[in-house]
Coordinates of C-alpha atoms and ligand atoms in Angstrom, one line a residue:
M13 CA 11.6 49.5 0.5
T14 CA 11.6 45.8 0.0
E15 CA 8.4 44.2 -1.1
H16 CA 7.1 40.9 0.2
K17 CA 8.7 38.0 -1.5
G18 CA 6.0 35.3 -1.6
K19 CA 4.2 36.8 -4.7
K20 CA 1.1 35.1 -6.0
K21 CA -0.3 35.1 -9.5
D22 CA -3.9 35.6 -8.6
S23 CA -4.8 39.0 -7.5
K24 CA -6.2 39.1 -4.0
L25 CA -8.3 41.6 -2.1
V26 CA -6.5 43.7 0.5
V27 CA -9.0 45.8 2.5
I28 CA -7.6 48.7 4.4
S29 CA -9.9 50.4 7.0
N30 CA -9.3 52.4 10.1
R31 CA -10.7 49.6 12.3
L32 CA -10.3 45.9 12.0
P33 CA -13.6 44.0 12.0
A34 CA -12.5 42.7 15.4
A35 CA -12.3 44.8 18.6
L36 CA -9.9 44.0 21.4
S37 CA -10.5 45.0 25.0
Q38 CA -9.0 44.2 28.4
E39 CA -11.3 42.6 31.0
E40 CA -9.9 41.9 34.4
G41 CA -6.4 42.0 33.0
E42 CA -7.1 39.5 30.2
W43 CA -7.3 40.6 26.5
Q44 CA -10.6 39.7 24.9
V45 CA -11.5 39.8 21.2
R46 CA -15.0 40.3 19.8
R47 CA -16.5 41.0 16.4
G48 CA -16.5 44.6 15.4
S49 CA -19.7 46.6 14.9
G50 CA -20.8 49.6 12.8
G51 CA -22.0 50.1 9.3
L52 CA -18.7 49.4 7.5
V53 CA -18.2 46.0 9.1
T54 CA -21.9 45.0 8.7
A55 CA -21.6 45.8 5.0
L56 CA -18.2 44.3 4.1
N57 CA -18.0 41.3 6.3
P58 CA -20.3 39.0 4.3
V59 CA -18.6 39.8 0.9
L60 CA -15.1 39.2 2.2
K61 CA -16.0 36.0 4.1
D62 CA -13.9 33.1 2.9
R63 CA -12.3 35.1 0.2
G64 CA -8.8 34.9 1.6
G65 CA -6.8 38.1 1.3
Y66 CA -6.0 40.6 4.0
W67 CA -7.9 43.1 6.1
I68 CA -5.6 45.7 7.5
G69 CA -6.8 47.9 10.4
W70 CA -6.3 49.2 13.9
P71 CA -7.5 46.8 16.6
G72 CA -8.9 49.7 18.6
T73 CA -6.4 49.7 21.5
R74 CA -4.0 52.3 22.7
E75 CA -1.7 50.0 24.7
E76 CA 1.0 48.2 22.9
I77 CA 0.1 44.5 22.9
P78 CA 2.9 42.0 22.5
R79 CA 2.9 40.6 18.9
K80 CA 2.5 37.0 20.0
T81 CA -0.5 37.8 22.1
L82 CA -2.1 39.8 19.3
Q83 CA -1.4 37.0 16.9
D84 CA -3.0 34.4 19.2
L85 CA -6.0 36.6 19.7
L86 CA -6.6 37.2 16.0
A87 CA -5.8 33.8 14.6
P88 CA -9.2 32.1 15.6
I89 CA -11.3 35.1 14.5
S90 CA -9.4 35.3 11.2
Q91 CA -9.9 31.6 10.7
E92 CA -13.6 32.0 11.2
A93 CA -13.8 35.0 8.9
G94 CA -11.9 33.3 6.1
Y95 CA -9.4 36.1 5.5
R96 CA -6.5 37.3 7.5
M97 CA -6.7 40.3 9.8
V98 CA -3.5 42.3 9.9
P99 CA -3.4 44.7 12.9
L100 CA -1.7 48.0 12.9
Q101 CA -1.1 49.1 16.4
L102 CA -1.3 52.9 17.1
S103 CA 0.3 54.8 19.9
E104 CA -1.7 57.0 22.3
E105 CA -0.5 60.1 20.4
E106 CA -1.4 58.7 17.0
V107 CA -4.9 57.9 18.2
A108 CA -5.3 61.4 19.6
G109 CA -3.9 63.2 16.6
Y110 CA -5.1 61.1 13.7
Y111 CA -8.2 59.4 14.9
E112 CA -9.8 61.5 17.7
G113 CA -8.4 64.7 16.2
F114 CA -8.3 65.0 12.4
S115 CA -10.7 62.1 11.6
N116 CA -13.3 62.6 14.3
A117 CA -13.1 66.1 15.5
L118 CA -12.6 67.6 12.0
L119 CA -13.4 65.4 9.0
W120 CA -16.5 63.7 10.5
P121 CA -18.4 66.9 11.5
L122 CA -17.2 68.7 8.4
F123 CA -18.4 66.0 6.0
H124 CA -21.7 66.0 7.9
D125 CA -22.2 69.7 7.3
L126 CA -21.4 70.7 10.9
Q127 CA -18.4 72.9 10.3
T128 CA -19.0 75.0 13.4
T129 CA -18.1 72.0 15.6
C130 CA -14.9 71.2 13.8
V131 CA -11.5 71.5 15.5
F132 CA -9.0 72.9 13.0
R133 CA -5.7 72.2 14.7
P134 CA -2.6 72.1 12.4
E135 CA -0.9 69.3 14.4
F136 CA -3.9 67.0 13.8
W137 CA -3.2 67.2 10.0
K138 CA 0.4 66.2 10.5
W139 CA -0.6 63.2 12.6
Y140 CA -3.2 62.2 10.0
R141 CA -0.6 62.2 7.2
H142 CA 1.9 60.3 9.4
V143 CA -0.7 57.5 10.3
N144 CA -2.0 57.3 6.7
G145 CA 1.6 56.7 5.8
R146 CA 1.9 53.9 8.3
F147 CA -1.3 52.3 6.8
A148 CA 0.3 52.6 3.4
S149 CA 3.5 51.0 4.3
L150 CA 1.7 48.0 5.8
A151 CA -0.5 47.8 2.7
G152 CA 2.6 47.9 0.5
I153 CA 4.2 45.0 2.4
Y154 CA 1.1 42.9 2.4
S155 CA 0.3 43.3 -1.3
D156 CA 1.8 42.8 -4.8
E157 CA 1.4 44.9 -7.9
E158 CA -1.5 42.8 -9.2
D159 CA -3.6 43.0 -6.0
Y160 CA -6.7 45.0 -5.5
L161 CA -6.2 47.5 -2.7
W162 CA -9.5 48.6 -1.3
V163 CA -9.2 51.5 1.0
Q164 CA -12.2 52.5 3.1
D165 CA -13.5 55.8 4.4
Y166 CA -12.6 59.2 5.6
Q167 CA -9.8 58.2 8.0
L168 CA -7.7 57.1 5.1
L169 CA -8.0 59.7 2.3
G170 CA -4.2 59.8 1.9
V171 CA -3.2 56.2 1.6
A172 CA -2.9 56.1 -2.3
R173 CA -0.7 59.1 -2.3
A174 CA 1.5 57.8 0.6
L175 CA 1.9 54.5 -1.2
K176 CA 3.3 56.3 -4.3
E177 CA 5.5 58.5 -2.1
Q178 CA 6.9 55.3 -0.6
G179 CA 7.7 53.9 -4.0
Y180 CA 4.9 51.3 -4.3
S181 CA 3.1 50.9 -7.6
R182 CA -0.4 49.7 -6.7
R183 CA -3.9 50.0 -8.1
T184 CA -5.9 51.6 -5.3
Y185 CA -9.7 51.9 -5.0
F186 CA -11.5 54.0 -2.4
F187 CA -15.0 54.1 -1.0
L188 CA -16.3 57.0 1.1
H189 CA -19.0 55.7 3.5
I190 CA -20.0 59.2 4.7
P191 CA -21.3 62.1 2.7
F192 CA -19.1 64.4 0.7
P193 CA -19.9 68.1 1.5
S194 CA -20.7 70.9 -0.9
P195 CA -17.9 73.4 -1.8
D196 CA -19.3 76.0 0.7
I197 CA -18.5 73.7 3.5
F198 CA -15.5 71.8 2.2
T199 CA -13.5 74.9 1.4
C200 CA -13.4 75.8 5.1
L201 CA -10.7 73.1 5.3
P202 CA -7.2 74.6 5.5
W203 CA -5.9 71.4 3.9
R204 CA -8.5 71.2 1.1
I205 CA -6.0 71.3 -1.8
P206 CA -3.7 68.5 -0.5
L207 CA -6.7 66.4 0.5
L208 CA -8.3 66.7 -3.0
E209 CA -5.0 66.0 -4.6
S210 CA -4.6 62.9 -2.4
L211 CA -8.0 61.6 -3.4
M212 CA -7.1 62.1 -7.1
E213 CA -4.2 59.6 -6.6
Y214 CA -6.7 56.7 -6.3
D215 CA -7.7 54.9 -9.5
F216 CA -11.3 54.8 -8.5
L217 CA -13.4 56.8 -6.0
G218 CA -16.7 55.4 -4.8
F219 CA -19.4 57.6 -3.3
Q220 CA -22.8 56.6 -1.7
T221 CA -25.0 58.9 -3.8
I222 CA -25.0 61.0 -6.9
R223 CA -25.2 64.1 -4.7
D224 CA -21.9 63.2 -3.0
R225 CA -20.1 62.6 -6.3
R226 CA -21.5 65.9 -7.6
N227 CA -20.2 67.7 -4.5
F228 CA -16.8 66.2 -4.9
I229 CA -16.5 67.3 -8.5
A230 CA -17.7 70.8 -7.6
C231 CA -15.0 70.9 -4.9
L232 CA -12.4 69.8 -7.3
R233 CA -13.4 72.5 -9.7
T234 CA -12.7 75.1 -7.0
V235 CA -9.0 74.2 -7.2
E236 CA -8.7 73.2 -10.8
N237 CA -11.2 74.5 -13.3
R238 CA -9.7 72.7 -16.4
I239 CA -11.0 69.2 -15.4
K240 CA -13.0 67.3 -18.0
V241 CA -15.9 65.2 -16.8
T242 CA -17.8 62.6 -18.8
T243 CA -20.7 60.7 -17.1
Q244 CA -22.4 57.5 -18.1
G245 CA -24.9 56.1 -15.7
P246 CA -23.5 55.7 -12.3
I247 CA -19.9 56.2 -13.5
S248 CA -18.0 59.5 -14.2
R249 CA -14.5 59.8 -15.6
I250 CA -12.4 62.8 -14.8
Q251 CA -9.4 64.0 -16.7
Y252 CA -7.4 65.9 -14.1
R253 CA -3.9 67.1 -14.9
D254 CA -2.1 64.0 -16.3
R255 CA -4.5 61.5 -14.6
Q256 CA -7.7 59.9 -15.4
V257 CA -9.8 58.8 -12.4
S258 CA -13.2 57.1 -12.4
L259 CA -15.9 58.0 -9.9
G260 CA -18.9 55.9 -9.0
A261 CA -22.1 56.6 -7.1
L262 CA -23.0 53.2 -5.6
P263 CA -25.3 52.9 -2.6
I264 CA -23.9 50.4 -0.1
S265 CA -26.2 47.8 1.3
I266 CA -26.6 44.7 3.5
D267 CA -26.8 40.9 3.0
A268 CA -30.6 41.2 2.8
Q269 CA -31.2 37.5 2.4
E270 CA -29.1 36.6 5.4
F271 CA -31.0 39.2 7.5
E272 CA -34.3 37.8 6.3
E273 CA -33.3 34.2 7.0
S274 CA -31.9 34.9 10.4
S275 CA -35.0 36.8 11.4
R276 CA -37.0 33.6 10.8
S277 CA -34.7 31.5 13.0
P278 CA -36.1 29.9 16.2
K279 CA -33.9 32.0 18.4
V280 CA -35.3 35.2 16.9
E281 CA -38.8 33.8 17.1
E282 CA -38.2 33.2 20.8
Q283 CA -37.0 36.8 21.2
V284 CA -40.1 38.1 19.4
S285 CA -42.5 36.1 21.7
R286 CA -40.6 37.2 24.8
L287 CA -40.8 40.9 23.7
R288 CA -44.4 40.7 22.7
E289 CA -45.3 39.3 26.1
I290 CA -43.6 42.3 27.8
H291 CA -45.1 44.9 25.5
G292 CA -48.5 43.5 25.0
D293 CA -50.5 45.1 22.2
R294 CA -48.8 48.5 22.5
K295 CA -47.4 49.9 19.3
I296 CA -43.6 49.9 19.2
I297 CA -41.5 52.7 17.7
L298 CA -37.9 51.7 17.3
G299 CA -34.6 53.6 16.9
V300 CA -31.3 51.8 16.5
D301 CA -28.1 53.9 16.2
R302 CA -24.5 54.2 17.0
L303 CA -24.0 57.0 19.5
D304 CA -23.5 60.0 17.3
Y305 CA -24.6 63.6 17.1
T306 CA -25.3 63.2 13.3
K307 CA -28.0 60.6 14.0
G308 CA -30.6 63.1 15.3
I309 CA -31.4 61.2 18.5
P310 CA -32.3 64.3 20.7
H311 CA -34.5 65.7 17.9
R312 CA -36.3 62.4 17.6
I313 CA -36.9 62.3 21.4
E314 CA -38.3 65.8 21.3
A315 CA -40.7 64.8 18.5
F316 CA -41.9 61.8 20.6
R317 CA -42.5 64.2 23.5
D318 CA -44.4 66.6 21.3
M319 CA -46.5 63.7 20.0
L320 CA -47.4 62.6 23.6
E321 CA -48.2 66.2 24.5
R322 CA -50.4 67.1 21.5
Y323 CA -52.0 63.6 21.0
P324 CA -52.8 62.5 24.6
E325 CA -55.0 59.7 23.3
L326 CA -51.8 57.9 22.3
R327 CA -50.4 57.8 25.8
E328 CA -50.1 54.3 27.2
K329 CA -50.7 53.0 23.6
V330 CA -47.2 53.6 22.2
T331 CA -43.7 52.8 23.5
F332 CA -40.6 54.2 22.0
I333 CA -37.5 51.9 22.3
Q334 CA -34.2 53.7 21.5
V335 CA -31.2 51.4 21.3
V336 CA -27.8 53.1 21.1
V337 CA -24.5 51.3 20.7
P338 CA -21.6 53.1 22.5
S339 CA -19.1 54.8 20.2
R340 CA -16.0 57.0 20.3
D341 CA -16.4 57.5 24.0
N342 CA -13.1 59.2 24.3
V343 CA -14.3 62.2 22.3
E344 CA -15.8 64.9 24.4
A345 CA -18.7 65.7 22.1
Y346 CA -19.9 62.1 22.3
R347 CA -19.9 62.1 26.1
T348 CA -21.9 65.3 26.1
L349 CA -24.4 63.8 23.7
L350 CA -24.9 60.8 25.9
E351 CA -25.6 63.1 28.9
E352 CA -28.1 65.1 26.8
I353 CA -29.9 61.9 25.7
E354 CA -30.1 60.6 29.2
R355 CA -31.5 63.9 30.5
M356 CA -34.1 64.0 27.8
V357 CA -35.1 60.3 28.4
A358 CA -35.5 61.0 32.1
S359 CA -37.5 64.2 31.4
V360 CA -40.0 62.5 29.0
N361 CA -40.4 59.5 31.4
G362 CA -40.7 61.8 34.4
A363 CA -43.6 63.6 32.7
Y364 CA -45.6 60.8 31.2
T365 CA -44.8 57.5 32.9
T366 CA -47.9 55.8 34.6
E367 CA -48.2 52.9 36.9
S368 CA -48.3 50.5 34.0
W369 CA -46.4 52.2 31.2
V370 CA -42.9 53.7 30.7
P371 CA -43.1 55.7 27.4
L372 CA -39.4 55.6 26.4
L373 CA -37.0 52.8 26.9
F374 CA -33.3 53.7 26.4
L375 CA -30.9 50.7 25.9
Y376 CA -27.3 51.9 25.8
R377 CA -25.4 48.8 24.6
S378 CA -24.5 46.7 21.7
L379 CA -27.2 44.1 21.2
P380 CA -26.5 40.5 20.4
R381 CA -27.7 39.8 16.8
E382 CA -30.8 37.7 17.7
E383 CA -32.0 40.4 20.1
L384 CA -31.5 43.2 17.5
L385 CA -33.4 41.2 14.9
G386 CA -36.1 40.4 17.5
Y387 CA -36.6 44.2 17.9
Y388 CA -36.7 44.8 14.2
R389 CA -39.5 42.1 14.0
L390 CA -41.3 43.5 16.9
A391 CA -41.4 47.2 15.9
D392 CA -44.4 48.6 14.2
M393 CA -42.3 51.6 13.1
A394 CA -38.6 52.3 12.6
L395 CA -37.5 55.8 13.2
V396 CA -34.4 56.6 11.2
T397 CA -33.9 60.3 11.3
P398 CA -30.3 61.3 11.0
L399 CA -29.4 65.0 10.4
K400 CA -27.0 63.7 7.8
D401 CA -25.9 60.1 6.9
G402 CA -23.8 58.6 4.2
M403 CA -26.3 55.8 3.6
N404 CA -27.8 54.3 6.8
L405 CA -28.0 50.6 7.1
V406 CA -30.4 50.3 10.0
C407 CA -33.4 51.2 7.7
K408 CA -32.3 48.5 5.2
E409 CA -31.9 45.9 8.1
Y410 CA -35.4 46.8 9.4
C411 CA -37.0 46.3 5.9
A412 CA -35.1 43.0 5.3
C413 CA -36.4 41.6 8.7
R414 CA -40.0 42.5 8.1
I415 CA -40.9 39.1 6.8
E416 CA -44.6 39.7 7.4
E417 CA -44.3 42.7 5.0
D418 CA -45.9 45.2 7.3
G419 CA -44.4 48.0 9.4
V420 CA -43.6 51.6 8.6
L421 CA -40.3 53.2 7.9
V422 CA -40.0 56.9 8.9
L423 CA -36.8 58.2 7.1
S424 CA -34.9 61.4 7.1
E425 CA -34.6 63.3 3.9
F426 CA -30.9 63.7 4.7
A427 CA -29.9 60.0 4.8
G428 CA -28.2 58.7 1.7
A429 CA -30.9 55.9 1.7
A430 CA -33.5 58.6 1.0
A431 CA -32.5 58.5 -2.7
Q432 CA -33.6 54.9 -2.9
F433 CA -36.6 54.8 -0.5
H434 CA -38.4 58.1 -0.9
R435 CA -41.3 56.6 -2.7
Y436 CA -42.2 54.1 0.0
A437 CA -41.0 55.5 3.3
L438 CA -42.6 58.4 5.2
M439 CA -40.0 61.1 4.5
V440 CA -39.3 63.7 7.2
N441 CA -37.1 66.7 7.9
P442 CA -35.5 65.7 11.3
Y443 CA -35.2 69.3 12.4
D444 CA -39.0 69.8 12.1
V445 CA -40.2 68.6 15.5
E446 CA -43.9 69.1 14.9
G447 CA -43.8 67.7 11.4
L448 CA -42.0 64.6 12.7
A449 CA -44.5 64.2 15.5
D450 CA -47.4 64.4 13.0
T451 CA -45.7 61.8 10.8
L452 CA -45.4 59.5 13.8
V453 CA -49.2 59.7 14.3
W454 CA -49.8 59.2 10.5
G455 CA -47.6 56.1 10.5
L456 CA -49.0 54.6 13.7
S457 CA -52.6 54.9 12.3
M458 CA -51.7 53.5 8.9
K459 CA -53.9 50.7 7.6
K460 CA -52.2 47.3 7.1
R461 CA -53.0 47.5 3.4
E462 CA -51.1 50.7 2.9
Q463 CA -48.2 49.4 5.1
R464 CA -47.9 46.3 3.0
K465 CA -47.9 48.3 -0.2
R466 CA -45.1 50.4 1.0
M467 CA -43.1 47.7 2.8
R468 CA -43.2 45.5 -0.3
G469 CA -41.7 48.3 -2.3
L470 CA -39.0 48.8 0.2
R471 CA -38.2 45.2 0.5
R472 CA -38.0 44.8 -3.3
I473 CA -35.3 47.5 -3.4
V474 CA -33.4 46.1 -0.4
K475 CA -33.3 42.6 -1.9
K476 CA -32.5 43.7 -5.4
R477 CA -29.8 46.1 -4.5
D478 CA -28.1 44.1 -1.8
I479 CA -24.5 44.0 -0.8
Y480 CA -23.6 41.5 -3.4
W481 CA -25.1 43.7 -6.1
W482 CA -23.1 46.6 -4.6
V483 CA -19.8 44.8 -4.5
D484 CA -20.1 43.5 -8.1
Q485 CA -21.0 46.9 -9.3
Y486 CA -18.1 48.4 -7.5
L487 CA -15.6 45.9 -8.7
R488 CA -16.8 45.9 -12.2
A489 CA -16.9 49.7 -12.4
S490 CA -13.5 50.1 -10.9
S491 CA -11.5 47.2 -12.4
G492 CA -13.8 45.2 -14.8
K493 CA -13.8 42.3 -12.3
E494 CA -16.5 40.6 -10.2
L495 CA -16.3 39.0 -6.8
H496 CA -15.8 35.5 -8.3
N497 CA -12.6 36.8 -9.9
F498 CA -11.0 36.8 -6.5
P499 CA -10.8 33.1 -5.7
Y500 CA -9.7 32.0 -2.2
T501 CA -6.0 32.5 -1.9
D502 CA -4.0 30.5 0.5
L503 CA -1.7 32.9 2.3
P504 CA 1.5 32.5 4.3
P505 CA 0.9 32.3 8.1
L506 CA 0.4 35.8 9.6
G507 CA 3.0 35.0 12.2
D508 CA 6.0 35.3 9.8
M509 CA 4.6 38.4 8.1
M510 CA 3.8 40.2 11.3
L511 CA 7.5 40.5 12.0
E512 CA 7.7 42.6 8.8
Q513 CA 5.7 45.3 10.5
D514 CA 9.1 46.6 11.5
A515 CA 9.6 47.5 7.9
S516 CA 6.6 49.9 8.1
S517 CA 9.0 52.8 8.5
G518 CA 8.4 54.3 5.0
A519 CA 5.8 56.6 6.6
E520 CA 6.4 60.2 7.0
A521 CA 8.2 60.8 10.4
P522 CA 5.8 61.6 13.2
P523 CA 5.4 65.3 13.9
E524 CA 6.5 67.0 17.0
K525 CA 5.1 65.6 20.2
L526 CA 1.4 66.1 20.2
W527 CA 1.3 66.6 23.9
D528 CA 3.9 69.4 23.8
V529 CA 2.0 71.2 21.1
L530 CA -1.2 70.9 23.0
E531 CA 0.2 72.5 26.1
E532 CA -0.4 75.8 24.3
Y533 CA -4.1 75.0 24.3
A534 CA -4.1 73.9 27.9
E535 CA -5.1 77.4 29.1
D536 CA -8.6 77.1 27.8
G537 CA -9.0 74.0 30.0
K538 CA -10.9 72.2 27.3
P539 CA -10.2 68.5 26.6
L540 CA -9.1 67.2 23.2
G541 CA -11.9 67.0 20.7
T542 CA -13.8 70.0 22.2
P543 CA -14.5 72.7 19.6
G544 CA -11.6 75.0 19.9
Ligands
ADQ607 P1 -22.6 54.0 10.7 O1 -22.5 55.5 11.0 O2 -22.0 53.1 11.7 O3 -21.9 53.7 9.3 P2 -25.2 52.7 9.9 O4 -25.1 52.6 8.5 O5 -26.5 53.0 10.4 O6 -24.2 53.7 10.5 O7 -24.8 51.3 10.6 C1 -24.9 51.0 11.9 C2 -24.7 49.5 12.2 O8 -24.5 49.3 13.6 C3 -25.9 48.7 11.7 O9 -25.4 47.6 11.1 C4 -26.6 48.4 13.0 O10 -27.3 47.2 13.0 C5 -25.5 48.4 14.0 N1 -26.0 48.8 15.3 C6 -26.4 50.0 15.7 N2 -26.8 50.0 17.0 C7 -26.6 48.8 17.4 C8 -26.8 48.2 18.7 N3 -27.3 48.8 19.8 N4 -26.5 46.9 18.8 C9 -26.0 46.2 17.8 N5 -25.8 46.7 16.5 C10 -26.1 48.0 16.4 C11 -21.2 54.4 8.3 C12 -22.0 55.6 7.7 C13 -23.3 55.2 7.2 C14 -23.2 54.1 6.2 C15 -22.3 53.0 6.7 C16 -22.0 51.9 5.7 O11 -22.1 56.7 8.7 O12 -24.0 56.3 6.6 O13 -24.5 53.5 5.9 O14 -21.1 53.5 7.2 O15 -21.4 52.6 4.5

């Protein structure tokens, strides 16, 4: 494998994530590009801005886009971001096997403690390894030995190992944005040993919480009981066979100051006045989520219904606005969830709507930023009740935008953020419908003084532990560096380097045709991504 020739002395950041922070889509035959959304992008975009380096990821399309078109589409958005986006195109089968299959129909539910909905198909595992290998070869081409390769999240657990198998010597650092399950759940995975071994090929593993790190170590002990662990503050070191790997528990965050400043902007003020005019003096409860069955949206709607039923005096006085951004709409479980939410919204509204009041507004779209911030400023209460969540950034965004220091955060005990916020938020078990309904009533009647006391506490944490704190902690713990140690690096134009994608053939060969293998399953008539 030949490595890229234009070596630089300074080490640069090379981020590798499943998706690029830009999404491509075709509208009326024309390719369009827009900023990506979701927690990972919200968190990492501000720290990488203007830092140079590369961000390698899939642009989200299944069709092969001519390289020149891709290059023209990504050039302006890379320019604006201040780093170069390197697209890895995936075929229809790769998307089905690696992304929809192993990542989203198996790892995602498993790591969120939902093992009964997992699809354990052996061919998914083969495609996962193959695509991880493709990411690794691109990462090898776009980096030098002194670079900092920062691999993100559960879709890419095997990149460090694949790099080594392809003969690249690189320092690799990993961050898991989702929870790590306990051994009881993790050991269901038929590929638990190779996955743990792959993770131990990284130089540093970052987790959101101490619990996730503890779970990981407990899982590792199930395959190798001779590991030696020493822990100091948020960092543990593990001696595992002939390797020493460091593990951090570092809660990810947002650019709190930027959220706060933007929420004061005239455009957001305009939004707030417009929304206040529409909703009058009714109390507003707000939910903002990516469409996902881990976010607890149906449970939350059920609790709202229960509140309206048991506390009739609140009818016409409270409106629940649930905003959901479309996500993974090719996976069957997500389409089913959307239908369930729509049915529940219709049922609540059918039962309680009056001539002048609709109790539940359901907005199914990605909101422009000013509008989103307008809702955060409007809402008297944010309802963040995932069944399980790595961290959850929505609750941090809500607090950062509460510039008047009031408002109530209702937070699930099962969000990673609970470890930081439990003293000031109203903590709930999202499965406890009546308990949640009672907490809504408590929060809605909370005096301003109490609200302020709590919101000040929350805002203090969000501002102190923001994304810049997180990135510096992460870099320091993993490599002894800080963000300023990665000065802007001028890189060769992407155009020349994109041609080198042809060299990304070091990856393991693709397995047998996914569609042929899946024919065996055709008899049950279930689409891909349906629990087998
Ligand atoms: P996600 O599961 O995507 O992230 P989360 O952390 O809540 O979850 O981030 C969602 C992001 O999407 C937020 O920045 C939010 O503002 C945005 N968003 C949601 N709905 C929107 C809408 N309708 N319009 C516009 N924007 C919307 C994963 C893990 C999390 C972890 C993050 C970061 O699942 O647990 O916090 O990564 O590590």
